[in-house]
Every structure is written in structure tokens, then in C-alpha cells.
Coordinates of C-alpha atoms in Angstrom, one line a residue:
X1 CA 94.4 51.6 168.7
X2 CA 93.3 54.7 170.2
X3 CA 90.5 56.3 169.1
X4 CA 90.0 59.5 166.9
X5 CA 86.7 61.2 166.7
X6 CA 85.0 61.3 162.5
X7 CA 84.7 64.8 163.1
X8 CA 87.0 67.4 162.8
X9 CA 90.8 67.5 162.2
X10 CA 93.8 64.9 163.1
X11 CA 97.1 65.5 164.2
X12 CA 100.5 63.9 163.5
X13 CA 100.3 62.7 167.1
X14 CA 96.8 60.8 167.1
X15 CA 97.8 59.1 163.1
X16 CA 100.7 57.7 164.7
X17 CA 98.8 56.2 167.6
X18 CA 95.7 55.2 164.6
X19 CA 98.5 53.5 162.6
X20 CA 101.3 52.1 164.5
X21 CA 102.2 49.2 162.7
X22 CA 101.4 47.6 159.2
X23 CA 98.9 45.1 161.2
X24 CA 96.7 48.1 162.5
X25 CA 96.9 49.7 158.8
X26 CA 95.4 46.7 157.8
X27 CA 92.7 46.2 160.0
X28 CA 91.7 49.9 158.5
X29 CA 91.8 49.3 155.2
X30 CA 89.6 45.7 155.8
X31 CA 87.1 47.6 157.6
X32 CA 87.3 50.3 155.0
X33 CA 86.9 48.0 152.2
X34 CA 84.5 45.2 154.2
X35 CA 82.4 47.1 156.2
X36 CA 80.0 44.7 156.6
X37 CA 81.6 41.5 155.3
X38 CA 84.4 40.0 153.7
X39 CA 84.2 38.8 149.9
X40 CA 86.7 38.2 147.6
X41 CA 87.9 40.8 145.2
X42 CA 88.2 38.3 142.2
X43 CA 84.1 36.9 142.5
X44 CA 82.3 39.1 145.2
X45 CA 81.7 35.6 147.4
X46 CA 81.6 36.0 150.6
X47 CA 82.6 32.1 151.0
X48 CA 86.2 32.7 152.3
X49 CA 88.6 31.8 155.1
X50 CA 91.5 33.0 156.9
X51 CA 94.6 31.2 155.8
X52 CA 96.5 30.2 158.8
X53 CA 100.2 30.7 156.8
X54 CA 98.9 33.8 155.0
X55 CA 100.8 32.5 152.7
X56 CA 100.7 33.8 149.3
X57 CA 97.7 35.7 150.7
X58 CA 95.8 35.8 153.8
X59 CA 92.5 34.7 152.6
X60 CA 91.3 31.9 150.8
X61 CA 88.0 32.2 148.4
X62 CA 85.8 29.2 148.0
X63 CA 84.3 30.2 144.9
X64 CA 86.7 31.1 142.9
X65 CA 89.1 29.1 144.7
X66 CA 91.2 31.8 144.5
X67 CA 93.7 34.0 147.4
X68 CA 93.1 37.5 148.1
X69 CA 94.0 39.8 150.6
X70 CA 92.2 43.8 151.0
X71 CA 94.4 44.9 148.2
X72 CA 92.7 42.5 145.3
X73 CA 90.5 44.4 143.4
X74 CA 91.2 48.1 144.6
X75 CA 93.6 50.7 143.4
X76 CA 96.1 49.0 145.9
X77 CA 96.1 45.8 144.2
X78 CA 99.8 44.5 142.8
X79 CA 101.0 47.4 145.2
X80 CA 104.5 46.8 147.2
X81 CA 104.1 50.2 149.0
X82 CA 103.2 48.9 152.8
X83 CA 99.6 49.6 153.6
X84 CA 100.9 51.8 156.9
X85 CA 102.4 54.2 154.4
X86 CA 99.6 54.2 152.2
X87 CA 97.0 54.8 155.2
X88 CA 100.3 58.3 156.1
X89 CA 99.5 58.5 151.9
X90 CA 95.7 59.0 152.3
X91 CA 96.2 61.3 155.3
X92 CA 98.4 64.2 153.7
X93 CA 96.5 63.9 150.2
X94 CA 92.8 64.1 151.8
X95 CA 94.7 66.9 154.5
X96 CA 96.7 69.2 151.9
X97 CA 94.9 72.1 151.0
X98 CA 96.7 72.5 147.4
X99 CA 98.1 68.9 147.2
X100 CA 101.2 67.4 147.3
X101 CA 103.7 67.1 144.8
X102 CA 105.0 63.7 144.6
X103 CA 108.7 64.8 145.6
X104 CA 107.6 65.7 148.7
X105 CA 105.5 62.8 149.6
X106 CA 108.1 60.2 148.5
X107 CA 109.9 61.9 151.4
X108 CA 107.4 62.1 153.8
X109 CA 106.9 58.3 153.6
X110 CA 110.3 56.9 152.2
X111 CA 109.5 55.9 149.6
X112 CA 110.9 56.9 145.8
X113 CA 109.6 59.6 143.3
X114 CA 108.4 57.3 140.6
X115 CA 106.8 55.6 143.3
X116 CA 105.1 58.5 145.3
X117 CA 103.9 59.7 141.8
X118 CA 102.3 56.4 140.7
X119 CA 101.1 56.2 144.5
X120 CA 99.1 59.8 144.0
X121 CA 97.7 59.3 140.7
X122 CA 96.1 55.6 142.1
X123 CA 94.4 58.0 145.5
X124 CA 93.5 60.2 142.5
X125 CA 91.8 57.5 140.7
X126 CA 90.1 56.3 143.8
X127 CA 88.0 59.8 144.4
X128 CA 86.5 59.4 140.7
X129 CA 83.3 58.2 141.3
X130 CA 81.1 58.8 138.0
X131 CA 78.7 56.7 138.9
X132 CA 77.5 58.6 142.4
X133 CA 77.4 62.1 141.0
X134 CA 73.9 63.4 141.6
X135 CA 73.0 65.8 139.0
X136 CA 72.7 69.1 140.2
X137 CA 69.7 71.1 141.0
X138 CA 68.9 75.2 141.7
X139 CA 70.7 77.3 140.5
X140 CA 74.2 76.1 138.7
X141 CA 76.9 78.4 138.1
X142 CA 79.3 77.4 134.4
X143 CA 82.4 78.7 133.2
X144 CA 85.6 77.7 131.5
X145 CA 88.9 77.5 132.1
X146 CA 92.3 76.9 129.7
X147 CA 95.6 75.1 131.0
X148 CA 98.4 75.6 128.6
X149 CA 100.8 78.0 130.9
X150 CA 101.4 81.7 130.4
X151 CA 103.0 82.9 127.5
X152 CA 105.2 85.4 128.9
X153 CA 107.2 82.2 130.2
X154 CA 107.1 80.7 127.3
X155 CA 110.3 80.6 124.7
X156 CA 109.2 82.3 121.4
X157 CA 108.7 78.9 119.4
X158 CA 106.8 77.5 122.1
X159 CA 104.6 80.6 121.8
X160 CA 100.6 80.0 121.6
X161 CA 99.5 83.5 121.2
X162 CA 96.8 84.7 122.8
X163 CA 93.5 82.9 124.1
X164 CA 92.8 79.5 124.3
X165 CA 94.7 78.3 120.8
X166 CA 96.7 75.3 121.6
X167 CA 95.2 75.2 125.2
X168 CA 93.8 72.1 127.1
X169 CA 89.8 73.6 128.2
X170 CA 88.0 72.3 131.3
X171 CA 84.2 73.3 131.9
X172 CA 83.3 73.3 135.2
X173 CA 79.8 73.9 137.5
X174 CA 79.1 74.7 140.9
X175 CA 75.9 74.3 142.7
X176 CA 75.4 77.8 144.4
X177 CA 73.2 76.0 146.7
X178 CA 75.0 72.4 147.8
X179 CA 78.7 74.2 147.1
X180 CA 79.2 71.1 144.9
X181 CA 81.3 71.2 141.9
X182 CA 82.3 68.9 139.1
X183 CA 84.3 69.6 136.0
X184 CA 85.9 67.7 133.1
X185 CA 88.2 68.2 130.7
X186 CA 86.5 68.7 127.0
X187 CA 89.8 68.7 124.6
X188 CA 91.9 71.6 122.8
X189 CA 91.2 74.7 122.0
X190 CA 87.8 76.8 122.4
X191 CA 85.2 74.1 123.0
X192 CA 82.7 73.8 120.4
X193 CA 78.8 74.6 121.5
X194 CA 77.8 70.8 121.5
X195 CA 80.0 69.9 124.2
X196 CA 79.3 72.8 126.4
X197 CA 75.8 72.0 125.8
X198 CA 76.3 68.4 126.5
X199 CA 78.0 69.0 130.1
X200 CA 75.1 71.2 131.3
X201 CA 72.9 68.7 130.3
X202 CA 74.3 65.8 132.4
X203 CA 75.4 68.4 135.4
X204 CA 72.3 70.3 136.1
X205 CA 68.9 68.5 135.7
X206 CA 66.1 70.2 133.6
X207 CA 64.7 73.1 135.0
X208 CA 67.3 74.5 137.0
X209 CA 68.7 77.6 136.6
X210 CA 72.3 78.1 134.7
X211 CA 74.7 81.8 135.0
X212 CA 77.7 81.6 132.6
X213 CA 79.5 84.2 130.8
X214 CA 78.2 85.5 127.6
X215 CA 79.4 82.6 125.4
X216 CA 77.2 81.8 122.9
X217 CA 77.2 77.9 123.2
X218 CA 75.2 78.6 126.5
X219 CA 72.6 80.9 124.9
X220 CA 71.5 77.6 122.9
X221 CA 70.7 75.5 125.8
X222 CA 67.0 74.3 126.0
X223 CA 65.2 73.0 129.4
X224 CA 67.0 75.9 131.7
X225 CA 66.5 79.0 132.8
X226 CA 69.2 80.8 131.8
X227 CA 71.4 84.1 132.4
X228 CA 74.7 85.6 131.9
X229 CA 77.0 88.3 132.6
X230 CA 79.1 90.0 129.8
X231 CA 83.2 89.4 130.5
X232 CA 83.7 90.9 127.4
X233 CA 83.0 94.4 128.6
X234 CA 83.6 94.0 132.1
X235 CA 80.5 92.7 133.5
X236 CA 80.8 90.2 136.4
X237 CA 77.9 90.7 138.8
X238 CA 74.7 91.9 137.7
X239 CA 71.0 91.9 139.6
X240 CA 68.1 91.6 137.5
X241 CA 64.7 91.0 138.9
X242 CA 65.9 89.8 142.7
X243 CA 68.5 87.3 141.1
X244 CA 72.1 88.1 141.8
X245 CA 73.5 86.7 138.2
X246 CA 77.4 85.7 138.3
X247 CA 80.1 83.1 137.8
X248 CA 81.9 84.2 140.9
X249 CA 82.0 80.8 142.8
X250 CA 83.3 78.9 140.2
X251 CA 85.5 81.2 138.8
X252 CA 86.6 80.7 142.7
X253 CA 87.3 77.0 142.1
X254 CA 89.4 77.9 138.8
X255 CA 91.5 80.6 141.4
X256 CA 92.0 77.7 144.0
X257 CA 92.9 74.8 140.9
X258 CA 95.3 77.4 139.2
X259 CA 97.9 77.9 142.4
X260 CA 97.7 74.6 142.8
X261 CA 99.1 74.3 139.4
X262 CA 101.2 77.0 139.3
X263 CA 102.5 76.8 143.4
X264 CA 102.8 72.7 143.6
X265 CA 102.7 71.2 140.8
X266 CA 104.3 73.8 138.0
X267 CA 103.0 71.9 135.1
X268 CA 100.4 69.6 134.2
X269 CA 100.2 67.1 131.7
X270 CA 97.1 67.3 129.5
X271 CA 97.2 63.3 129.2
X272 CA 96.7 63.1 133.3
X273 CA 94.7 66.2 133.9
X274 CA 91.2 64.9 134.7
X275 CA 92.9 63.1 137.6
X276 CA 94.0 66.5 139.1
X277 CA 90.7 68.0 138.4
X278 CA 88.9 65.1 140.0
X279 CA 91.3 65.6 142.7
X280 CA 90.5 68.8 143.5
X281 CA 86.4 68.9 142.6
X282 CA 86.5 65.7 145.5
X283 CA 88.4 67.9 148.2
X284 CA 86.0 70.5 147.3
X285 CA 83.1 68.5 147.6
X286 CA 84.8 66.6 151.1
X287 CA 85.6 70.4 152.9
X288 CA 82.7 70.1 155.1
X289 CA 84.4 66.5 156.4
X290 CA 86.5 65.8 159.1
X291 CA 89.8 63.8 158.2
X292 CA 89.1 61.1 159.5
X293 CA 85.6 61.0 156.9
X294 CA 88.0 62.1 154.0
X295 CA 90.4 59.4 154.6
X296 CA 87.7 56.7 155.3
X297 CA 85.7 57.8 152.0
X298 CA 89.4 57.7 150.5
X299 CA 89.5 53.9 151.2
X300 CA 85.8 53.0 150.3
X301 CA 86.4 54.5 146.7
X302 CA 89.4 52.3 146.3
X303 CA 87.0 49.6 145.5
X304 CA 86.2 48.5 142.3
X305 CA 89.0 50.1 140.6
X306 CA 92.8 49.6 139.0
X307 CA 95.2 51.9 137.6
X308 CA 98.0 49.7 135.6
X309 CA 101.4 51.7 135.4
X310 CA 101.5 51.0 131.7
X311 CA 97.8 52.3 131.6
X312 CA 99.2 55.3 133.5
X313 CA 102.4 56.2 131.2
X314 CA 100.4 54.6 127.8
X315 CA 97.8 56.0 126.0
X316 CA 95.4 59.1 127.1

């Protein structure tokens, strides 16, 4: 295997030189998912041994007394999809700029469109990670945004008037300091104060200081120091005392997630959307990375995680 530098971009050229068979792609993915030992992904033990058959699986776990291979217990795990097209997978995901629908990508690795979807919502599930989100500190920029479609495309009954009536909201907040932004969908309709309240509270520690619009939700926050600019009469920038106050960088992140949605996608359903959004607040996060960095943080965050197809098509 030839070697790529962590930094900067990858071409075609050099990922099909990384990955030129399905035994390279899953050398990767072990040392993605092992990167300093192997253990099973039933138990955690690192008690195991290479089974000379591979045969049903290529490791053995003393523990458990279990097999296992790099898929068990990661988003790849029950998978048929070859790990050299999931390893082409992670590379135009982590290197698309406003995704990729999963027509095209059933395409670009041969695979089938049910497939290539259930594929991109598993990568999708892999750059969730709840658990390592730092809170953010400075000063932290909130708004909202409403995904429902335009109503001037819509047929008269389908028709939700005007506003956020019948609309799936998503708060988001960026960090005008780090650039880092995290959002989350928080139902239908106008959200009510408490769950505005609630988001700033476990985005943005105490103390920091919070710009939004002129909703009033915001104006009963407690532990921040807090500004806003009025929308409503066509205030978006104002300086007050040496502080530039504005929403403009998320409001940026809204711009980015809306062609997305309007240019790749075309439609979004609410049951899936926090995947999406995840999707796009981790390549947002990940800009400063080379590929090689997104695709290797890709493969670490598969860990620890499973996305069932009849989870995926059942309930929210």
C-alpha cells in the first residue's frame, strides 16, 4: 500500500493505490477500529486468535468464546457490502461538499439504491457522537431554522400557510470562536421557550455569551450574557459597546444545510432528519481535516454503534 499523507486532500488515483483489494480495506478498517489492540466486539477481551480457516469469521474470542471479525460491533456489523466499497463509501461521504444522494453513490460503487441508502444513513450514524461534544464556551451564536418545503411548490391541500405551522424546527449554535456547530431537531412547529432554553443550556456552558434573534424564549435564559438583533424589523448586525452582535455564522450553516436539501437531496424525511443534520454539523466540524483524517475519524466512530434496517424504516 502506498502511502498517503493525513494532511490535505486525496485523489481518485492515490484511493485506488490505498485500497486495491478487499484485503487492504481490511487491514484499514482493523487498524481503524484496533488501534492499539484487538478485542472482540461481543465482550471487549482482548483474549482472541486468528482463525486459520477464517471460517465463519476470522477471529476467535476466548472469553466469550465467540467469532468476530472488524465488522462485529460497529455500524458495519451484519453488512454484505464488501469493506473495499465501504472504505470508496467513506471517501465520497467525508469528500462531498453537499453530500451524496444515494442514487448516485449506489453507482459509484455498484451497488443498489436501497442499499447505498441504508449504507449512508449507517456512515451517518457513525459521525453522532453525543458523548464527545464539549460544551461550548465564548461567545455562541443561536438561531432556528424550519424544514417543511416551500409553499409555492406545494399543491393547495398540501398547503401549510405561512411560518413554521406544520414545519419540522432545528435549533442550531455555532461557536464564533472554535467555528464549531451542533444542532438538533426539537419537533413541529414554533418551539416552545423550554426547549430553546434547554439546548442553550447543554450547548454553551455558564457564563458564555449567547446572540440570537429577538425571540423571546432566549430573553429568559439565566447564567448568560446575552444579546440579540431584531429580524423582525430588519436588524441583522448591530455594534453595541465593542461587541459586533449577529447570527450571521449560523444562519451560514442553515444557507449551506438548505442547498443541500434543496440541490441533492430534494426532500427530507422528518423521521431521519437528525442523521442529516448530524451529517452536516460533523463535516462542518471536520473542514479543517485532511481526507485522509475525515475518513480515519469516519472508521473510529463506527465503534460502538448499530443501525438495524427495521430500526431505520420503523419507528422515529
Amino acid at each position: 500500500m502506498s502511502k498517503v499523507s493525513s494532511k490535505g486532500g486525496m485523489s481518485l488515483l492515490a484511493l485506488a493505490e490505498m485500497f486495491p483489494d478487499e484485503e487492504s480495506a481490511r487491514r484499514w478498517f482493523e487498524s481503524q477500529v484496533w488501534p492499539k489492540e484487538r478485542c472482540c466486539g461481543h465482550c471487549g477481551s482482548v483474549r482472541t486468535k486468528t482463525v486459520p480457516s477464517e471460517k465463519p469469521m476470522p477471529y476467535w474470542c476466548s472469553d466469550c468464546r465467540s467469532y468476530f471479525s472488524v465488522r462485529t460491533g460497529t455500524v458495519l456489523e451484519r453488512s454484505k457490502v464488501p469493506l473495499r466499497k465501504w472504505a470508496y463509501a467513506v471517501y465520497i461521504l467525508t469528500t462531498s461538499v453537499k453530500s451524496v444522494p444515494s442514487t448516485k453513490l449506489a453507482e459509484d460503487i455498484g451497488v443498489t439504491q436501497p442499499t447505498a441508502w441504508f449504507l449512508l444513513q449507517r456512515l451517518r450514524k457513525a459521525w453522532n457522537h453525543p458523548g464527545q461534544r464539549r460544551r461550548m464556551r465564548g461567545t455562541v451564536e443561536v438561531d432556528e431554522t424550519y424544514f417543511g418545503g416551500k409553499e409555492k411548490n406545494k399543491r393547495v391541500k398540501s398547503k401549510l400557510g405561512r411560518g413554521p405551522v406544520g414545519k419540522t424546527a432545528v435549533v442550531g449554535a455555532k461557536n464564533r470562536d472554535t467555528k464549531q456547530v451542533s444542532a438538533r431537531v426539537v419537533g413541529t412547529g414554533t418551539p416552545p421557550a423550554p426547549v430553546l432554553r434547554d439546548f442553550v443550556e447543554d450547548t454553551a456552558e455558564t457564563g458564555s455569551t449567547v446572540y440570537s434573534d429577538g425571540a423571546w424564549a432566549y430573553k429568559t435564559m439565566t447564567g448568560f450574557t446575552h444579546a440579540s438583533v431584531a429580524h423582525s424589523r430588519g436588524e441583522y448586525v448591530r455594534y453595541e459597546k465593542g461587541r459586533c452582535i449577529h447570527t450571521n455564522g449560523i444562519e451560514s450553516f442553515w444557507a449551506i444545510l438548505k442547498r443541500a436539501y434543496m440541490g441533492t437531496f430534494h426532500w427530507l424525511s422528518p423521521k431521519h432528519l437528525q442523521r442529516y443534520i448530524d451529517e452536516f454539523c460533523w463535516r462542518s466540524n471536520a473542514h479543517s481535516l485532511g481526507t485522509l483524517e475525515r475518513m480515519e475519524l469516519t472508521a473510529a466512530g463506527m465503534v460502538g454503534k448499530r443501525l438495524t434496517y427495521r430500526e431505520l424504516i420503523g419507528g422515529s
